[in-house]
Coordinates of N, CA and C in Angstrom, one line a residue:
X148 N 75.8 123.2 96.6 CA 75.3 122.5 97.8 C 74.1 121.7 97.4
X149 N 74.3 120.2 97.7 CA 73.0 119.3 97.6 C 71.7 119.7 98.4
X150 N 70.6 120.1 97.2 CA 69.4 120.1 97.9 C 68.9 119.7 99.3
X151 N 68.5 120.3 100.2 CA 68.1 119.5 101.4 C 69.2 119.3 102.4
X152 N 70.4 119.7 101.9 CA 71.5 119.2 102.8 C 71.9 120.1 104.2
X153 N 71.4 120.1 105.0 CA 70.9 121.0 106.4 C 72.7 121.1 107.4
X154 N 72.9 120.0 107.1 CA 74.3 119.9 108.0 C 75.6 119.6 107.6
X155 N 76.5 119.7 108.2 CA 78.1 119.1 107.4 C 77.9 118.3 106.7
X156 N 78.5 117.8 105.4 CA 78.0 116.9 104.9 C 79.4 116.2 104.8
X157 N 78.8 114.5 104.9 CA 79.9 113.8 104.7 C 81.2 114.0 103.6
X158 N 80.9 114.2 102.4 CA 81.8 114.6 101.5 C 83.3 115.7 101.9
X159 N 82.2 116.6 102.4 CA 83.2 117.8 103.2 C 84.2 117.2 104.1
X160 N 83.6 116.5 104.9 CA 84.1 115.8 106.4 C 85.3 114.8 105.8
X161 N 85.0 114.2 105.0 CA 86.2 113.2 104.2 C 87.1 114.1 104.0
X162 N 87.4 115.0 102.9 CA 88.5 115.7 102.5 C 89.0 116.6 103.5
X163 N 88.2 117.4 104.4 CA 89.1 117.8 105.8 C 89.7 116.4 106.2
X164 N 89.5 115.6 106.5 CA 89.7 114.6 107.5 C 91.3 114.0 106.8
X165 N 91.0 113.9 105.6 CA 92.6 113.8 104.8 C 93.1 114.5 105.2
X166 N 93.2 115.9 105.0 CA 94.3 116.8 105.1 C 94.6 116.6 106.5
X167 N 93.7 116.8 107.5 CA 94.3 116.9 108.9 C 95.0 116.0 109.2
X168 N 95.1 114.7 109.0 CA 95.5 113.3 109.4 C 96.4 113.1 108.9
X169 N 96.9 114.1 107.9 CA 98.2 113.3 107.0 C 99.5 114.5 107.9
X170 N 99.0 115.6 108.5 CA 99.4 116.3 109.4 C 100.5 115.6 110.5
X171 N 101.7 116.3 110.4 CA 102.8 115.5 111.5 C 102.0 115.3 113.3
X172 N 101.7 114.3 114.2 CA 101.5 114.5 114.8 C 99.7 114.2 115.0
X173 N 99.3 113.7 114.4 CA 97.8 113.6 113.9 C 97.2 113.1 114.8
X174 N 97.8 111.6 114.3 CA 97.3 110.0 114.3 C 98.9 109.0 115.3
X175 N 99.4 110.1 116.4 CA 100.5 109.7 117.1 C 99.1 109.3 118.6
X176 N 99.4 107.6 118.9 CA 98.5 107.1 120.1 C 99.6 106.5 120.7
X177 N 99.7 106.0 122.1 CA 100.2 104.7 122.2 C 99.5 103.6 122.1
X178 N 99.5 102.6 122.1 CA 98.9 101.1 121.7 C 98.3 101.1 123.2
X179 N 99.0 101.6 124.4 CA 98.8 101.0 126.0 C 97.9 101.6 126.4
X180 N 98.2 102.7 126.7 CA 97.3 103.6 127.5 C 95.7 104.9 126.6
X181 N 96.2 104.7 125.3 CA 95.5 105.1 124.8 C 95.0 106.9 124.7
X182 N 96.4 107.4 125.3 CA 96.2 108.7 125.3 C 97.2 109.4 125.0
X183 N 97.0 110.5 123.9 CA 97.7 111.5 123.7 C 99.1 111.6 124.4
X184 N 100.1 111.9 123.7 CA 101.6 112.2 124.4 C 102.0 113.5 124.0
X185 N 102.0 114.2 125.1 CA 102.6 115.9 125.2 C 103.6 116.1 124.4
X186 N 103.7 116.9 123.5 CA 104.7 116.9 122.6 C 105.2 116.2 121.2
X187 N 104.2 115.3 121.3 CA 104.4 114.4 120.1 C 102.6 114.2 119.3
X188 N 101.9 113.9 119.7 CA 100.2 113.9 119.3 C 100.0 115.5 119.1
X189 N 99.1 115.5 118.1 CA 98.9 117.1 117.7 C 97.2 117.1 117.5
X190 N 96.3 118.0 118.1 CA 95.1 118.2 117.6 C 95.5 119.2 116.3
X191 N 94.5 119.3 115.6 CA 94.4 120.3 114.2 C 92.9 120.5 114.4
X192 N 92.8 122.1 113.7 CA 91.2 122.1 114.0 C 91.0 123.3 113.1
X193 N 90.1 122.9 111.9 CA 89.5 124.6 110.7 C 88.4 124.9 111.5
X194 N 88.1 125.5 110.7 CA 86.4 126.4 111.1 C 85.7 126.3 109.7
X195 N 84.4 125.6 109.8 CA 83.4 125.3 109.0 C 82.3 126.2 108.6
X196 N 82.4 126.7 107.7 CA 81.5 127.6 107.5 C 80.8 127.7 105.8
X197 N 79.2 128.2 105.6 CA 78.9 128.4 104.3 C 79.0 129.9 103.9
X198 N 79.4 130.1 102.6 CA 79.4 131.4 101.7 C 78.7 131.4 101.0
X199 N 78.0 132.9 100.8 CA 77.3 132.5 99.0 C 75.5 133.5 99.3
X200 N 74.7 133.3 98.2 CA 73.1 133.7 98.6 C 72.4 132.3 99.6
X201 N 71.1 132.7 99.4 CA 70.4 131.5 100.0 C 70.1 130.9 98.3
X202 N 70.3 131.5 97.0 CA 70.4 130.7 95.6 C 71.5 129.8 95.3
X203 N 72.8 130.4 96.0 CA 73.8 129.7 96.3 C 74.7 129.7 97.1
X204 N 74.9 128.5 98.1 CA 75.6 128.6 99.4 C 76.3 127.6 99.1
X205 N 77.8 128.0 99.3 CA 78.3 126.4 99.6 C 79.4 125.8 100.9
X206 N 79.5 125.1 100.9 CA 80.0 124.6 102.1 C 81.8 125.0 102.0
X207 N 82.5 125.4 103.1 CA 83.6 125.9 103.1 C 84.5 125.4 104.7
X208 N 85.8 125.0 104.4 CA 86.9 125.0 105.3 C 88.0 125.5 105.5
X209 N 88.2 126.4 106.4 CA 89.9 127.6 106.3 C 91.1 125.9 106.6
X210 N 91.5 126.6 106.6 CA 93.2 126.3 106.6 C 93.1 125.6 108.1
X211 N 94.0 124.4 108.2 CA 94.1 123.7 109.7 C 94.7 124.9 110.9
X212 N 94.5 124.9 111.7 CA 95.3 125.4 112.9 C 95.9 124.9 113.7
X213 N 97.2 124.5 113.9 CA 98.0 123.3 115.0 C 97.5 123.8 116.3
X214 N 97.3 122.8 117.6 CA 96.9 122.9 119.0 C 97.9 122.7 119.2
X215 N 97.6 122.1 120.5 CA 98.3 120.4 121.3 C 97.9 119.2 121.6
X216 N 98.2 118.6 122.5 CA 98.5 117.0 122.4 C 96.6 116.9 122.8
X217 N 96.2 118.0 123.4 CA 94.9 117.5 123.7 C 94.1 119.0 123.5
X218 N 94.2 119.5 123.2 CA 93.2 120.9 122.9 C 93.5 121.5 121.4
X219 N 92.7 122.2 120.6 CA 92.9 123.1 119.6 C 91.3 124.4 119.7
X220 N 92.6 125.5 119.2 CA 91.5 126.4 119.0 C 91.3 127.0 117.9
X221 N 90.0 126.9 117.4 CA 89.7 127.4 116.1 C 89.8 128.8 116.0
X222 N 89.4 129.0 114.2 CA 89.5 130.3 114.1 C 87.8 130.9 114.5
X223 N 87.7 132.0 115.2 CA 86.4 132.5 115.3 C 85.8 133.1 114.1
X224 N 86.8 134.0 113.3 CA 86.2 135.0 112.2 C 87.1 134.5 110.6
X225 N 86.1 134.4 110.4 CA 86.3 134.4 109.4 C 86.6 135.2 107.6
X226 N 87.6 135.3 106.8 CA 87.6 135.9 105.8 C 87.7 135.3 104.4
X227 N 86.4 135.2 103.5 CA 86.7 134.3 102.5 C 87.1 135.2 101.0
X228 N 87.3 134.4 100.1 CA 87.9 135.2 99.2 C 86.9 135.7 98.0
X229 N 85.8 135.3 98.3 CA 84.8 135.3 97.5 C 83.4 135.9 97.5
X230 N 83.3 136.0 99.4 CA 82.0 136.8 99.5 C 82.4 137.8 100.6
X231 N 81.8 138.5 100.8 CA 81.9 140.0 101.9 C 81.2 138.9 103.2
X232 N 82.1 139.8 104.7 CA 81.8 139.1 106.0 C 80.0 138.7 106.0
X233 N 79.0 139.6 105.2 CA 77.7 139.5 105.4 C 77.2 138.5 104.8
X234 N 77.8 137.6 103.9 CA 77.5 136.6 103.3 C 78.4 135.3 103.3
X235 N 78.5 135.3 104.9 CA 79.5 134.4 105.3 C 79.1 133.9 106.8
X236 N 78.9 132.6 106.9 CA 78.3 132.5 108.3 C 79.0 130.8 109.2
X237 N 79.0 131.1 109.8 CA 80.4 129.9 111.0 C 79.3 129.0 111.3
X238 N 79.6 127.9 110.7 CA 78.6 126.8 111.1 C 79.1 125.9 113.0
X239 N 80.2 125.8 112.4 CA 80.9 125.3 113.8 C 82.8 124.3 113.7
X240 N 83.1 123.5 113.9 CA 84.5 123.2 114.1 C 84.5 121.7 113.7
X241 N 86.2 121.6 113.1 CA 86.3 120.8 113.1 C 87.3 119.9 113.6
X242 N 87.7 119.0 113.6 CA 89.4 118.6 114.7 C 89.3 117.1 114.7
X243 N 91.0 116.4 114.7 CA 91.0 115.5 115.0 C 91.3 115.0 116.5
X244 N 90.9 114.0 117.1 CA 91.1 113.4 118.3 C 92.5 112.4 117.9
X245 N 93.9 112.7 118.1 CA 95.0 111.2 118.0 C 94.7 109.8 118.6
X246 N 93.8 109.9 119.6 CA 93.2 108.7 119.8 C 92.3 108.2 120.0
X247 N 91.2 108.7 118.8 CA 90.2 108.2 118.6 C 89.3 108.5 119.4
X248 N 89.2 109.8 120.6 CA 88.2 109.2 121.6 C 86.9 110.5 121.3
X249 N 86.0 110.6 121.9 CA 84.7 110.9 121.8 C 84.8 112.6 122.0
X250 N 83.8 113.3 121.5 CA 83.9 114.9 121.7 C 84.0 115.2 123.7
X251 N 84.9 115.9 123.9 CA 85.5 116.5 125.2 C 84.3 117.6 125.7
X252 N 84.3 117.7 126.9 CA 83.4 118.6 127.1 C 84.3 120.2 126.9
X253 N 85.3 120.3 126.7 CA 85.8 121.4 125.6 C 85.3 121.4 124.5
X254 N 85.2 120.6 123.7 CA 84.5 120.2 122.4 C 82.9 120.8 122.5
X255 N 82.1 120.3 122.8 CA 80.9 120.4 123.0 C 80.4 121.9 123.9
X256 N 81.5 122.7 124.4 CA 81.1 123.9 125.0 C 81.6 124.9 123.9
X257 N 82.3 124.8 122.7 CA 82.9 125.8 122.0 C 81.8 125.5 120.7
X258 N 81.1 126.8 120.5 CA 80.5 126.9 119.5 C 80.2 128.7 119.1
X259 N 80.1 128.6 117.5 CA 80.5 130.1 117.4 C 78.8 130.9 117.7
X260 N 78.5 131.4 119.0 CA 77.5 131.8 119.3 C 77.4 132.0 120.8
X261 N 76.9 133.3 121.3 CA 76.8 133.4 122.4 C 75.2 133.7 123.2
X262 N 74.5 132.9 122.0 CA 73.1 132.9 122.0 C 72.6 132.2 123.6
X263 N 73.5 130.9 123.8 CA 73.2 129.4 124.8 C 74.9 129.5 125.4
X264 N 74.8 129.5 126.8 CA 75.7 128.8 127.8 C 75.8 127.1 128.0
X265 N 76.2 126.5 127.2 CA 76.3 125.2 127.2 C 76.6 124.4 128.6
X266 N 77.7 125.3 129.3 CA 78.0 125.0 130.9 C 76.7 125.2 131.6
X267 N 75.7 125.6 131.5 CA 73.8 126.0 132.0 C 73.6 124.5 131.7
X268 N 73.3 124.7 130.1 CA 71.9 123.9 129.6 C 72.2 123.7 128.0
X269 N 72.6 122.5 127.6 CA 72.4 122.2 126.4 C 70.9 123.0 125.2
X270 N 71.3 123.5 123.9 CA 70.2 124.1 123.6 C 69.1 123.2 123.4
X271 N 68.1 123.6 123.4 CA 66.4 122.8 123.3 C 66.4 121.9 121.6
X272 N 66.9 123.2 120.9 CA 66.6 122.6 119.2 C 67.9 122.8 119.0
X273 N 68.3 122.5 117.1 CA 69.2 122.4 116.7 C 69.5 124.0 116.5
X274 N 70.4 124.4 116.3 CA 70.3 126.4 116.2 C 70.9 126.5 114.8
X275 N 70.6 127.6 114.1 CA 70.8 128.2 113.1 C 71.5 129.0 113.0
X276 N 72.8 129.0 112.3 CA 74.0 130.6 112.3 C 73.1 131.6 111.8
X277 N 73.2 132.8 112.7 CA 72.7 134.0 112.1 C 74.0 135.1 112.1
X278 N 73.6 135.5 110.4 CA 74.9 136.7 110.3 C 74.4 138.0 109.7
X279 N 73.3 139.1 110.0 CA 72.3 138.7 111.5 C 71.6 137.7 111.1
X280 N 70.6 137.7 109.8 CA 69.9 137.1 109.5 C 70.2 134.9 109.3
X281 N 69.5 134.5 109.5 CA 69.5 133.1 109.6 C 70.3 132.4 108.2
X282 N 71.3 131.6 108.1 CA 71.7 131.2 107.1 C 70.6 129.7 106.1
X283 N 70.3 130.1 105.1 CA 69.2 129.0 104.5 C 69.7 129.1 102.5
X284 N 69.7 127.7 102.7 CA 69.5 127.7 101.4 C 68.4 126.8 100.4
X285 N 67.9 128.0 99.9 CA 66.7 128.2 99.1 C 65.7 127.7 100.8
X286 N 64.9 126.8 100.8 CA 64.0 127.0 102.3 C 64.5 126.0 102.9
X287 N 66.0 125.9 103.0 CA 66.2 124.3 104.2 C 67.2 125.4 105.2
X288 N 66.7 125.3 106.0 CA 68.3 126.6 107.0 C 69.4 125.6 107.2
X289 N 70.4 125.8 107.4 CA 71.9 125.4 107.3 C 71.6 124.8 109.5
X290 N 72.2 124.0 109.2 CA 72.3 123.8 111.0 C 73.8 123.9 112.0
X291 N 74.2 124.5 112.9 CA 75.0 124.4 114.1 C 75.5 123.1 114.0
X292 N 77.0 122.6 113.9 CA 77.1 121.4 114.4 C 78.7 120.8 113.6
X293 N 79.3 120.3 114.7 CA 80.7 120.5 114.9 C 81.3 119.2 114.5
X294 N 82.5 118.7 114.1 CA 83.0 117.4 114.1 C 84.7 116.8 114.5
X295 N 84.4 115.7 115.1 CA 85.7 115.2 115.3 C 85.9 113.9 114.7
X296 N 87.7 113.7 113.8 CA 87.5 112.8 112.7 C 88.6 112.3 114.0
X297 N 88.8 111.0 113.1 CA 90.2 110.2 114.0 C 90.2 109.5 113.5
X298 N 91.5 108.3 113.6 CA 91.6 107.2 112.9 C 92.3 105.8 113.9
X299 N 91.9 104.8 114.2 CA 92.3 103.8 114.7 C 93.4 103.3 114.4
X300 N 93.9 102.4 115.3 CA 95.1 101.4 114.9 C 94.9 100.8 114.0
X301 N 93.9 100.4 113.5 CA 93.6 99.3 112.4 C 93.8 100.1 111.7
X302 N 93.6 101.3 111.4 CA 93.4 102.4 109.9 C 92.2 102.6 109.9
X303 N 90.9 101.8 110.3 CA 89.3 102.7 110.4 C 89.3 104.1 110.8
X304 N 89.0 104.7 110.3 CA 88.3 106.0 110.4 C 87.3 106.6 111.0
X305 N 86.8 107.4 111.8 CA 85.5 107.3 112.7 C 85.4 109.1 112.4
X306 N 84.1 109.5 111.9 CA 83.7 110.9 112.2 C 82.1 110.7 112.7
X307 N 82.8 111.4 113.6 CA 81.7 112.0 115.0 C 80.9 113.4 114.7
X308 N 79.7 113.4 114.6 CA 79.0 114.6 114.1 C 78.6 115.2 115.5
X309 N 78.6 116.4 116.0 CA 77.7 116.7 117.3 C 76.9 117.9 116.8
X310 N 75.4 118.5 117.8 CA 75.1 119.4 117.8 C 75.0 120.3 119.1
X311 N 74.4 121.4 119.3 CA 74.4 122.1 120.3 C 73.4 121.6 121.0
X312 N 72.4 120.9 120.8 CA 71.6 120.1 121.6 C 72.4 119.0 122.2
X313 N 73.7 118.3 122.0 CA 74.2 117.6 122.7 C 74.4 116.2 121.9
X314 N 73.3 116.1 121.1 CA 73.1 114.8 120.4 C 74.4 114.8 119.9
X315 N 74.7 113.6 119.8 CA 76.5 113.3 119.0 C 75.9 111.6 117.9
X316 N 76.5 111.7 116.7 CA 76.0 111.0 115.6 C 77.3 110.2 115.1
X317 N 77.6 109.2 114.4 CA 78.5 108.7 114.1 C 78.4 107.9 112.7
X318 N 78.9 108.5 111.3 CA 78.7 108.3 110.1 C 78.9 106.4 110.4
X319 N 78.4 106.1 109.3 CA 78.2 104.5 109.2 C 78.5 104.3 107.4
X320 N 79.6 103.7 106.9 CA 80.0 103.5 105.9 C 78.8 102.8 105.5
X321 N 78.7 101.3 106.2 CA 78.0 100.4 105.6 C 76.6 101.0 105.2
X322 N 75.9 102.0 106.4 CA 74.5 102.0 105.8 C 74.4 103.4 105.5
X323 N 75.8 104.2 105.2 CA 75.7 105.6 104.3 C 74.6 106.5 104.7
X324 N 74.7 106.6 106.1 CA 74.3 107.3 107.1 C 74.3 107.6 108.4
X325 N 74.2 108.8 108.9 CA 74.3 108.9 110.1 C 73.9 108.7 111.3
X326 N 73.9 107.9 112.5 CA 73.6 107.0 113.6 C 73.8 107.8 114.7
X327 N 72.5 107.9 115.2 CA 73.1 108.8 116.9 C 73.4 107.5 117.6
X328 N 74.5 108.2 118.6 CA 75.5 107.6 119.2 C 74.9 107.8 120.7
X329 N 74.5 109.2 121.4 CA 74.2 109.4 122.5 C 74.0 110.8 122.7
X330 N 73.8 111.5 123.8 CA 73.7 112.6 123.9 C 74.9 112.7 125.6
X331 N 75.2 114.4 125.4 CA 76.4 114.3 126.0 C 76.4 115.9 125.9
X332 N 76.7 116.4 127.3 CA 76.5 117.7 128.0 C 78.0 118.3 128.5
X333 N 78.7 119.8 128.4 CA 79.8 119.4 128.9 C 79.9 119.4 131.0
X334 N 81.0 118.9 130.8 CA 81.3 118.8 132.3 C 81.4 120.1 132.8
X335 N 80.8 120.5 134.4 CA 80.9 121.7 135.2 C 81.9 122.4 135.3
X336 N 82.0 123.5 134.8 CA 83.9 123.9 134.9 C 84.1 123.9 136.4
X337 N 83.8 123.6 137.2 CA 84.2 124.0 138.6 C 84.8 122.1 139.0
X338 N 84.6 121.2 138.2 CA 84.8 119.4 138.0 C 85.8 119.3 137.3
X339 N 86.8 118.3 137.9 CA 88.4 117.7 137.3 C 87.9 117.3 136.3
X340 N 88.8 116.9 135.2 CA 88.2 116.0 133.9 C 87.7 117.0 132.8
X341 N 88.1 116.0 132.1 CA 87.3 117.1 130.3 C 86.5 115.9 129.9
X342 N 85.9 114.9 130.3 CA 85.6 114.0 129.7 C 83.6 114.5 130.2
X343 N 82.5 114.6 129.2 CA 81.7 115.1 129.7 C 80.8 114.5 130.1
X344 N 79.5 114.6 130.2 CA 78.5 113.7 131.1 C 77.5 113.9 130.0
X345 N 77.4 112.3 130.1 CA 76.7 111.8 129.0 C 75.0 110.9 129.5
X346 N 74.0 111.2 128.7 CA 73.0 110.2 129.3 C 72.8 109.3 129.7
X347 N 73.7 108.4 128.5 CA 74.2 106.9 128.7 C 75.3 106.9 128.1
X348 N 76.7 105.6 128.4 CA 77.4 105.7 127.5 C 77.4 105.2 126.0
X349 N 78.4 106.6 125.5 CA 78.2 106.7 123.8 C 78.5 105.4 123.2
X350 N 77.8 104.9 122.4 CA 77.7 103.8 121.9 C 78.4 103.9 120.4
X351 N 79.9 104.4 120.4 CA 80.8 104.3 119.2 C 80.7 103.0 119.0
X352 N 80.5 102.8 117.6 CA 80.7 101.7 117.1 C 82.0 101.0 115.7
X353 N 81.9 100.0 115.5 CA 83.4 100.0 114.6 C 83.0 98.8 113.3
X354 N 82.9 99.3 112.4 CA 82.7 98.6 111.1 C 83.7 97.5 110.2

């Protein structure tokens, strides 16, 4: 794991994003309406997690899980092949959108922790997986925080970084870093719609 590296790191996020996308059903849009078709569009979605001491932790993805045309659900627990459950901690999720669109307020309420009710109140800071103890390697702690890849009609690529604070980030080839996009809370479960309530709208951008 690179020194200092606190959150998913892009490297990781590329090679899931291959495998998921090359997935029957991935990257199925219409041109028109721009949404998912029942039966034919597929979400995929691993669980993201680090193994290892705090002398060495490294970054880790299980195996895809098929959804549907508009939801997937991760695995919660995890079993790696390498370290015992106590040296193993669930950072958060990963998944493709088929048409490109922005984290769902399903998205943004599923996180492995029942520390914060996201349906209340987005959390204050970024949060730390504890398995009990806080995941850190050497003195940088590991951070909460989930992603959705997707890929355009043109073939552009777009990964969306979010955290449990709400903030949502969006990698930038050109300047080889990551750009907050907006902040974004999920919708009231008692409210139609999965689409969530945002500050302002997310300022996805296209390279």
């Amino acid at each position: 794991m690179p020194t200092g590296e606190s959150s998913i790191p892009i490297s990781l996020i590329r090679d899931a994003a291959e495998a998921l996308l090359k997935r029957p059903g991935a990257r199925i849009c219409p041109e028109g309406n721009q949404r998912p078709i029942e039966g034919l569009s597929t979400e995929y979605c691993a669980t993201v997690y680090v193994a290892g001491t705090r002398e060495a932790l490294s970054w880790r993805v299980t195996q895809p899980v098929k959804g549907s045309h508009d939801s997937c659900s991760p695995l919660l627990d995890v079993e790696d092949d390498d370290y015992p459950s106590s040296h193993v901690w669930v950072v958060g999720y990963l998944h493709n959108h088929p048409c490109a669109t922005a984290p769902s307020s399903r998205d943004l309420a599923a996180w492995p922790t029942d520390s914060f009710n996201p349906y209340v109140a987005m959390a204050e800071v970024r949060l730390i997986p504890g398995n009990p103890a806080p995941a850190f390697h050497g003195h940088t702690s590991i951070e909460m925080a989930s992603v959705v890849v997707a890929e355009r009609q043109d073939g552009a690529r777009i990964y969306l970084r979010y955290f449990p604070t709400g903030e949502i980030q969006q990698w930038s080839e050109s300047r080889a870093t990551w750009i907050r996009v907006g902040r974004c809370s999920p919708r009231d479960r008692s409210r139609l719609g999965n689409k969530p309530v945002c500050d302002e709208p997310l300022r996805v951008f296209a390279e």
